[in-house]
Amino acid sequence: LVSPRTHAAAATLPRRRRPARATSEDDHDECVIIKFVTGNAMKLREVEEILGMNGLPLPLEMIDIDLDELQESQPEKIAAAKARLAAEACGGPAIVDDTSLCLNAIGGMPGPYIKWFQQSKVELHRLLTDYDDKSAFAQSCIAFSPGPGAVPLVFSGVCNGTIVSPRGGSGFGWDAVFQPEGSAETFAEMSGEAKNAISHRSRALALLAQHLKGDRDLLVDLCLEYATDPVFLEDRVHYRET
Ligand SMILES: O=P(O)(O)OP(=O)(O)OP(=O)(O)OC[C@H]1O[C@@H](n2cnc3c(O)ncnc32)[C@H](O)[C@@H]1O
Ligand SMILES: [Mg+2]
């Protein structure tokens, strides 16, 4: 983490020394809450399970907003655009996840368009009927924005696997047709803990947590400098009980 407004260039900038804080300022730190923004309750649950109580150096609050999503083939760009919107909607630091499922035999499609495939009820395993190559990978792009107007940072986690006929009753989305490499079970046949131990999402969140744990004071400064009066999208927002 580096000085506000330039954090994307982290590697090239000297680290800022933070002055000693008065008690009232320390209290102010407690106001910095990072919002995890998603419209998907199942994704939300996994993120809570993966990060647990102490996964990040600042409190994380889940907020249910179904953000508009950029249509774009590069998932990192989609996640970054989503994080920008999320930070604007919350008026403060925000984290989002954008997930792709890429089938290698058909050039990585549907990739980030997987949500629309799911909604159209296309049976994913049938897409590969004419292909020997059933391999696929799931990718989670987790983007963090310290506040409105900031350049988000994106962390990517990948889980390789195979597309199979649907098996298993737990999980969500395409979990029943994705069998991760090295496992005899699909994600939907595994326990939540087993999925979280190897999933695309947990890999991306581990990178995020590793990045944010560096210097808590600097992270607080960064978030406070971007903080503005909250601009809530009143008609689309409701809080989730945490
Ligand atoms: O509000 P957001 O966070 O965007 O939630 P979403 O459901 O729109 O999620 P995505 O835009 O990332 O779309 C990914 C699609 O893949 C599904 N999905 C995401 N993560 C998954 C996972 O770990 N296992 C199975 N399906 C998943 C999800 O239900 C969507 O249909
Ligand atoms: Mg989405």
GROMACS .gro file of C-alpha atoms and ligand atoms in nm:
model
  274
    1LEU     CA    1   0.000   0.000   0.000
    2VAL     CA    2   0.125   0.347  -0.078
    3SER     CA    3   0.019   0.701  -0.055
    4PRO     CA    4  -0.337   0.788  -0.159
    5ARG     CA    5  -0.416   0.856  -0.527
    6THR     CA    6  -0.111   0.668  -0.641
    7HIS     CA    7  -0.157   0.330  -0.477
    8ALA     CA    8  -0.168   0.146  -0.809
    9ALA     CA    9   0.199   0.235  -0.855
   10ALA     CA   10   0.284   0.075  -0.522
   11ALA     CA   11   0.617  -0.072  -0.621
   12THR     CA   12   0.772   0.253  -0.739
   13LEU     CA   13   0.687   0.494  -0.460
   14PRO     CA   14   0.849   0.558  -0.125
   15ARG     CA   15   0.630   0.463   0.169
   16ARG     CA   16   0.476   0.749   0.359
   17ARG     CA   17   0.559   0.786   0.728
   18ARG     CA   18   0.251   0.823   0.935
   19PRO     CA   19   0.252   1.067   1.230
   20ALA     CA   20   0.168   0.936   1.577
   21ARG     CA   21  -0.206   0.937   1.638
   22ALA     CA   22  -0.410   1.094   1.912
   23THR     CA   23  -0.668   0.871   2.079
   24SER     CA   24  -0.957   1.043   1.901
   25GLU     CA   25  -0.790   0.967   1.569
   26ASP     CA   26  -0.758   0.604   1.664
   27ASP     CA   27  -1.129   0.604   1.735
   28HIS     CA   28  -1.178   0.743   1.387
   29ASP     CA   29  -1.005   0.435   1.246
   30GLU     CA   30  -1.295   0.231   1.366
   31CYS     CA   31  -1.517   0.417   1.117
   32VAL     CA   32  -1.329   0.262   0.826
   33ILE     CA   33  -1.530  -0.038   0.716
   34ILE     CA   34  -1.469  -0.209   0.388
   35LYS     CA   35  -1.787  -0.309   0.203
   36PHE     CA   36  -1.800  -0.636   0.013
   37VAL     CA   37  -2.055  -0.564  -0.257
   38THR     CA   38  -2.246  -0.841  -0.432
   39GLY     CA   39  -2.598  -0.935  -0.533
   40ASN     CA   40  -2.522  -1.307  -0.490
   41ALA     CA   41  -2.601  -1.444  -0.143
   42MET     CA   42  -2.410  -1.769  -0.204
   43LYS     CA   43  -2.095  -1.587  -0.309
   44LEU     CA   44  -2.134  -1.370  -0.003
   45ARG     CA   45  -2.152  -1.675   0.222
   46GLU     CA   46  -1.834  -1.820   0.076
   47VAL     CA   47  -1.647  -1.493   0.119
   48GLU     CA   48  -1.756  -1.476   0.483
   49GLU     CA   49  -1.647  -1.837   0.539
   50ILE     CA   50  -1.312  -1.789   0.365
   51LEU     CA   51  -1.217  -1.463   0.534
   52GLY     CA   52  -1.361  -1.558   0.873
   53MET     CA   53  -1.337  -1.310   1.155
   54ASN     CA   54  -0.978  -1.199   1.110
   55GLY     CA   55  -0.909  -1.233   0.741
   56LEU     CA   56  -0.865  -0.859   0.679
   57PRO     CA   57  -0.707  -0.586   0.892
   58LEU     CA   58  -1.028  -0.376   0.886
   59PRO     CA   59  -1.388  -0.478   0.948
   60LEU     CA   60  -1.572  -0.609   0.645
   61GLU     CA   61  -1.942  -0.547   0.598
   62MET     CA   62  -2.146  -0.720   0.334
   63ILE     CA   63  -2.374  -0.507   0.124
   64ASP     CA   64  -2.623  -0.635  -0.130
   65ILE     CA   65  -2.615  -0.431  -0.449
   66ASP     CA   66  -2.652  -0.586  -0.791
   67LEU     CA   67  -2.399  -0.365  -0.969
   68ASP     CA   68  -2.406  -0.296  -1.340
   69GLU     CA   69  -2.134  -0.499  -1.509
   70LEU     CA   70  -1.914  -0.397  -1.798
   71GLN     CA   71  -1.938  -0.643  -2.090
   72GLU     CA   72  -1.577  -0.721  -2.167
   73SER     CA   73  -1.365  -1.028  -2.236
   74GLN     CA   74  -1.094  -0.946  -1.979
   75PRO     CA   75  -1.225  -1.040  -1.634
   76GLU     CA   76  -0.975  -0.815  -1.453
   77LYS     CA   77  -1.123  -0.512  -1.631
   78ILE     CA   78  -1.477  -0.617  -1.539
   79ALA     CA   79  -1.382  -0.654  -1.174
   80ALA     CA   80  -1.201  -0.319  -1.171
   81ALA     CA   81  -1.501  -0.140  -1.326
   82LYS     CA   82  -1.730  -0.312  -1.075
   83ALA     CA   83  -1.508  -0.201  -0.785
   84ARG     CA   84  -1.517   0.158  -0.907
   85LEU     CA   85  -1.896   0.150  -0.912
   86ALA     CA   86  -1.907  -0.023  -0.573
   87ALA     CA   87  -1.683   0.241  -0.411
   88GLU     CA   88  -1.897   0.518  -0.558
   89ALA     CA   89  -2.216   0.351  -0.440
   90CYS     CA   90  -2.078   0.305  -0.086
   91GLY     CA   91  -1.883   0.630  -0.063
   92GLY     CA   92  -1.586   0.438   0.076
   93PRO     CA   93  -1.363   0.134   0.040
   94ALA     CA   94  -1.515  -0.161  -0.143
   95ILE     CA   95  -1.433  -0.512  -0.257
   96VAL     CA   96  -1.607  -0.704  -0.536
   97ASP     CA   97  -1.570  -1.044  -0.699
   98ASP     CA   98  -1.627  -1.125  -1.063
   99THR     CA   99  -1.621  -1.492  -1.158
  100SER     CA  100  -1.559  -1.657  -1.496
  101LEU     CA  101  -1.582  -2.017  -1.610
  102CYS     CA  102  -1.369  -2.088  -1.916
  103LEU     CA  103  -1.401  -2.404  -2.129
  104ASN     CA  104  -1.070  -2.463  -2.305
  105ALA     CA  105  -1.212  -2.654  -2.605
  106ILE     CA  106  -1.418  -2.352  -2.708
  107GLY     CA  107  -1.155  -2.084  -2.670
  108GLY     CA  108  -1.225  -2.003  -2.307
  109MET     CA  109  -1.592  -1.923  -2.355
  110PRO     CA  110  -1.824  -1.847  -2.186
  111GLY     CA  111  -1.565  -1.693  -1.951
  112PRO     CA  112  -1.707  -1.377  -1.792
  113TYR     CA  113  -2.033  -1.433  -1.981
  114ILE     CA  114  -2.103  -1.744  -1.772
  115LYS     CA  115  -2.378  -1.568  -1.578
  116TRP     CA  116  -2.582  -1.519  -1.893
  117PHE     CA  117  -2.526  -1.881  -1.996
  118GLN     CA  118  -2.651  -1.987  -1.655
  119GLN     CA  119  -2.958  -1.768  -1.687
  120SER     CA  120  -3.040  -1.908  -2.030
  121LYS     CA  121  -3.036  -2.262  -1.881
  122VAL     CA  122  -2.782  -2.386  -2.135
  123GLU     CA  123  -2.642  -2.716  -2.004
  124LEU     CA  124  -2.270  -2.649  -1.994
  125HIS     CA  125  -2.154  -3.010  -2.022
  126ARG     CA  126  -2.357  -3.047  -2.344
  127LEU     CA  127  -2.158  -2.764  -2.503
  128LEU     CA  128  -1.859  -2.999  -2.502
  129THR     CA  129  -2.034  -3.308  -2.643
  130ASP     CA  130  -1.838  -3.291  -2.968
  131TYR     CA  131  -1.502  -3.225  -2.802
  132ASP     CA  132  -1.258  -3.463  -2.633
  133ASP     CA  133  -1.112  -3.181  -2.430
  134LYS     CA  134  -1.340  -3.132  -2.128
  135SER     CA  135  -1.089  -2.919  -1.936
  136ALA     CA  136  -1.191  -2.584  -1.792
  137PHE     CA  137  -1.087  -2.329  -1.534
  138ALA     CA  138  -1.272  -2.113  -1.289
  139GLN     CA  139  -1.134  -1.766  -1.227
  140SER     CA  140  -1.225  -1.524  -0.954
  141CYS     CA  141  -1.113  -1.164  -0.990
  142ILE     CA  142  -1.133  -0.983  -0.659
  143ALA     CA  143  -1.102  -0.605  -0.693
  144PHE     CA  144  -1.037  -0.364  -0.408
  145SER     CA  145  -1.101   0.009  -0.426
  146PRO     CA  146  -0.997   0.227  -0.130
  147GLY     CA  147  -1.269   0.476  -0.222
  148PRO     CA  148  -1.454   0.670  -0.491
  149GLY     CA  149  -1.225   0.781  -0.772
  150ALA     CA  150  -0.941   0.541  -0.685
  151VAL     CA  151  -0.778   0.300  -0.928
  152PRO     CA  152  -0.880  -0.047  -0.804
  153LEU     CA  153  -0.633  -0.328  -0.746
  154VAL     CA  154  -0.729  -0.669  -0.886
  155PHE     CA  155  -0.627  -1.011  -0.751
  156SER     CA  156  -0.692  -1.321  -0.958
  157GLY     CA  157  -0.738  -1.679  -0.839
  158VAL     CA  158  -0.769  -1.976  -1.075
  159CYS     CA  159  -0.888  -2.333  -1.017
  160ASN     CA  160  -0.836  -2.584  -1.300
  161GLY     CA  161  -1.077  -2.870  -1.354
  162THR     CA  162  -1.305  -3.064  -1.586
  163ILE     CA  163  -1.664  -3.015  -1.702
  164VAL     CA  164  -1.876  -3.320  -1.619
  165SER     CA  165  -2.245  -3.418  -1.620
  166PRO     CA  166  -2.408  -3.256  -1.315
  167ARG     CA  167  -2.340  -3.429  -0.981
  168GLY     CA  168  -2.407  -3.318  -0.626
  169GLY     CA  169  -2.661  -3.105  -0.449
  170SER     CA  170  -2.466  -2.843  -0.258
  171GLY     CA  171  -2.301  -2.525  -0.379
  172PHE     CA  172  -2.450  -2.295  -0.639
  173GLY     CA  173  -2.422  -2.177  -1.000
  174TRP     CA  174  -2.219  -2.425  -1.207
  175ASP     CA  175  -2.071  -2.610  -0.905
  176ALA     CA  176  -2.243  -2.937  -1.006
  177VAL     CA  177  -2.065  -2.955  -1.345
  178PHE     CA  178  -1.716  -2.848  -1.230
  179GLN     CA  179  -1.480  -3.116  -1.099
  180PRO     CA  180  -1.159  -2.954  -0.978
  181GLU     CA  181  -0.823  -3.104  -1.069
  182GLY     CA  182  -0.707  -3.371  -0.824
  183SER     CA  183  -1.056  -3.436  -0.689
  184ALA     CA  184  -1.304  -3.716  -0.760
  185GLU     CA  185  -1.592  -3.488  -0.659
  186THR     CA  186  -1.754  -3.187  -0.818
  187PHE     CA  187  -1.770  -2.866  -0.615
  188ALA     CA  188  -2.137  -2.950  -0.551
  189GLU     CA  189  -2.044  -3.288  -0.399
  190MET     CA  190  -1.790  -3.135  -0.159
  191SER     CA  191  -1.840  -2.970   0.175
  192GLY     CA  192  -1.807  -2.593   0.180
  193GLU     CA  193  -1.476  -2.626   0.363
  194ALA     CA  194  -1.335  -2.860   0.098
  195LYS     CA  195  -1.436  -2.621  -0.183
  196ASN     CA  196  -1.296  -2.320   0.003
  197ALA     CA  197  -0.963  -2.496   0.053
  198ILE     CA  198  -0.895  -2.508  -0.321
  199SER     CA  199  -1.134  -2.270  -0.494
  200HIS     CA  200  -1.061  -1.987  -0.735
  201ARG     CA  201  -1.229  -1.751  -0.484
  202SER     CA  202  -1.017  -1.853  -0.185
  203ARG     CA  203  -0.699  -1.817  -0.391
  204ALA     CA  204  -0.791  -1.464  -0.500
  205LEU     CA  205  -0.899  -1.367  -0.147
  206ALA     CA  206  -0.570  -1.497  -0.005
  207LEU     CA  207  -0.381  -1.259  -0.236
  208LEU     CA  208  -0.603  -0.969  -0.133
  209ALA     CA  209  -0.560  -1.046   0.239
  210GLN     CA  210  -0.185  -1.074   0.195
  211HIS     CA  211  -0.174  -0.734   0.025
  212LEU     CA  212  -0.395  -0.552   0.275
  213LYS     CA  213  -0.232  -0.687   0.587
  214GLY     CA  214   0.091  -0.495   0.511
  215ASP     CA  215   0.044  -0.164   0.694
  216ARG     CA  216  -0.291  -0.112   0.862
  217ASP     CA  217  -0.231   0.259   0.933
  218LEU     CA  218  -0.146   0.325   0.572
  219LEU     CA  219  -0.458   0.140   0.463
  220VAL     CA  220  -0.670   0.352   0.698
  221ASP     CA  221  -0.509   0.674   0.565
  222LEU     CA  222  -0.569   0.563   0.210
  223CYS     CA  223  -0.936   0.490   0.272
  224LEU     CA  224  -0.993   0.810   0.470
  225GLU     CA  225  -0.838   1.024   0.199
  226TYR     CA  226  -1.079   0.887  -0.058
  227ALA     CA  227  -1.380   0.902   0.171
  228THR     CA  228  -1.655   1.138   0.065
  229ASP     CA  229  -2.011   1.183   0.175
  230PRO     CA  230  -2.177   0.851   0.099
  231VAL     CA  231  -2.360   0.848  -0.231
  232PHE     CA  232  -2.600   0.560  -0.186
  233LEU     CA  233  -2.806   0.442  -0.475
  234GLU     CA  234  -3.111   0.452  -0.253
  235ASP     CA  235  -3.347   0.269  -0.483
  236ARG     CA  236  -3.116  -0.029  -0.531
  237VAL     CA  237  -2.950  -0.072  -0.194
  238HIS     CA  238  -3.042  -0.266   0.109
  239TYR     CA  239  -2.817  -0.377   0.391
  240ARG     CA  240  -2.763  -0.732   0.482
  241GLU     CA  241  -2.764  -0.819   0.850
  242THR     CA  242  -2.415  -0.921   0.955
  243LIG     O1  243  -2.331  -0.942  -0.775
  243LIG     P1  244  -2.217  -1.028  -0.820
  243LIG     O2  245  -2.111  -1.043  -0.716
  243LIG     O3  246  -2.164  -0.989  -0.954
  243LIG     O4  247  -2.279  -1.177  -0.832
  243LIG     P2  248  -2.312  -1.258  -0.967
  243LIG     O5  249  -2.397  -1.374  -0.930
  243LIG     O6  250  -2.361  -1.162  -1.071
  243LIG     O7  251  -2.170  -1.317  -1.005
  243LIG     P3  252  -2.076  -1.292  -1.131
  243LIG     O8  253  -2.109  -1.163  -1.197
  243LIG     O9  254  -1.937  -1.312  -1.082
  243LIG    O10  255  -2.120  -1.407  -1.228
  243LIG     C1  256  -2.067  -1.536  -1.216
  243LIG     C2  257  -2.168  -1.642  -1.246
  243LIG    O11  258  -2.108  -1.764  -1.202
  243LIG     C3  259  -2.175  -1.813  -1.086
  243LIG     N1  260  -2.072  -1.839  -0.986
  243LIG     C4  261  -1.991  -1.749  -0.925
  243LIG     N2  262  -1.906  -1.810  -0.841
  243LIG     C5  263  -1.933  -1.941  -0.848
  243LIG     C6  264  -1.879  -2.055  -0.784
  243LIG    O12  265  -1.781  -2.046  -0.695
  243LIG     N3  266  -1.932  -2.174  -0.813
  243LIG     C7  267  -2.033  -2.187  -0.902
  243LIG     N4  268  -2.090  -2.084  -0.966
  243LIG     C8  269  -2.040  -1.961  -0.940
  243LIG     C9  270  -2.272  -1.706  -1.041
  243LIG    O13  271  -2.389  -1.765  -0.986
  243LIG    C10  272  -2.298  -1.631  -1.170
  243LIG    O14  273  -2.399  -1.699  -1.246
  244MG      MG  274  -2.250  -1.017  -1.145
   0.00000   0.00000   0.00000
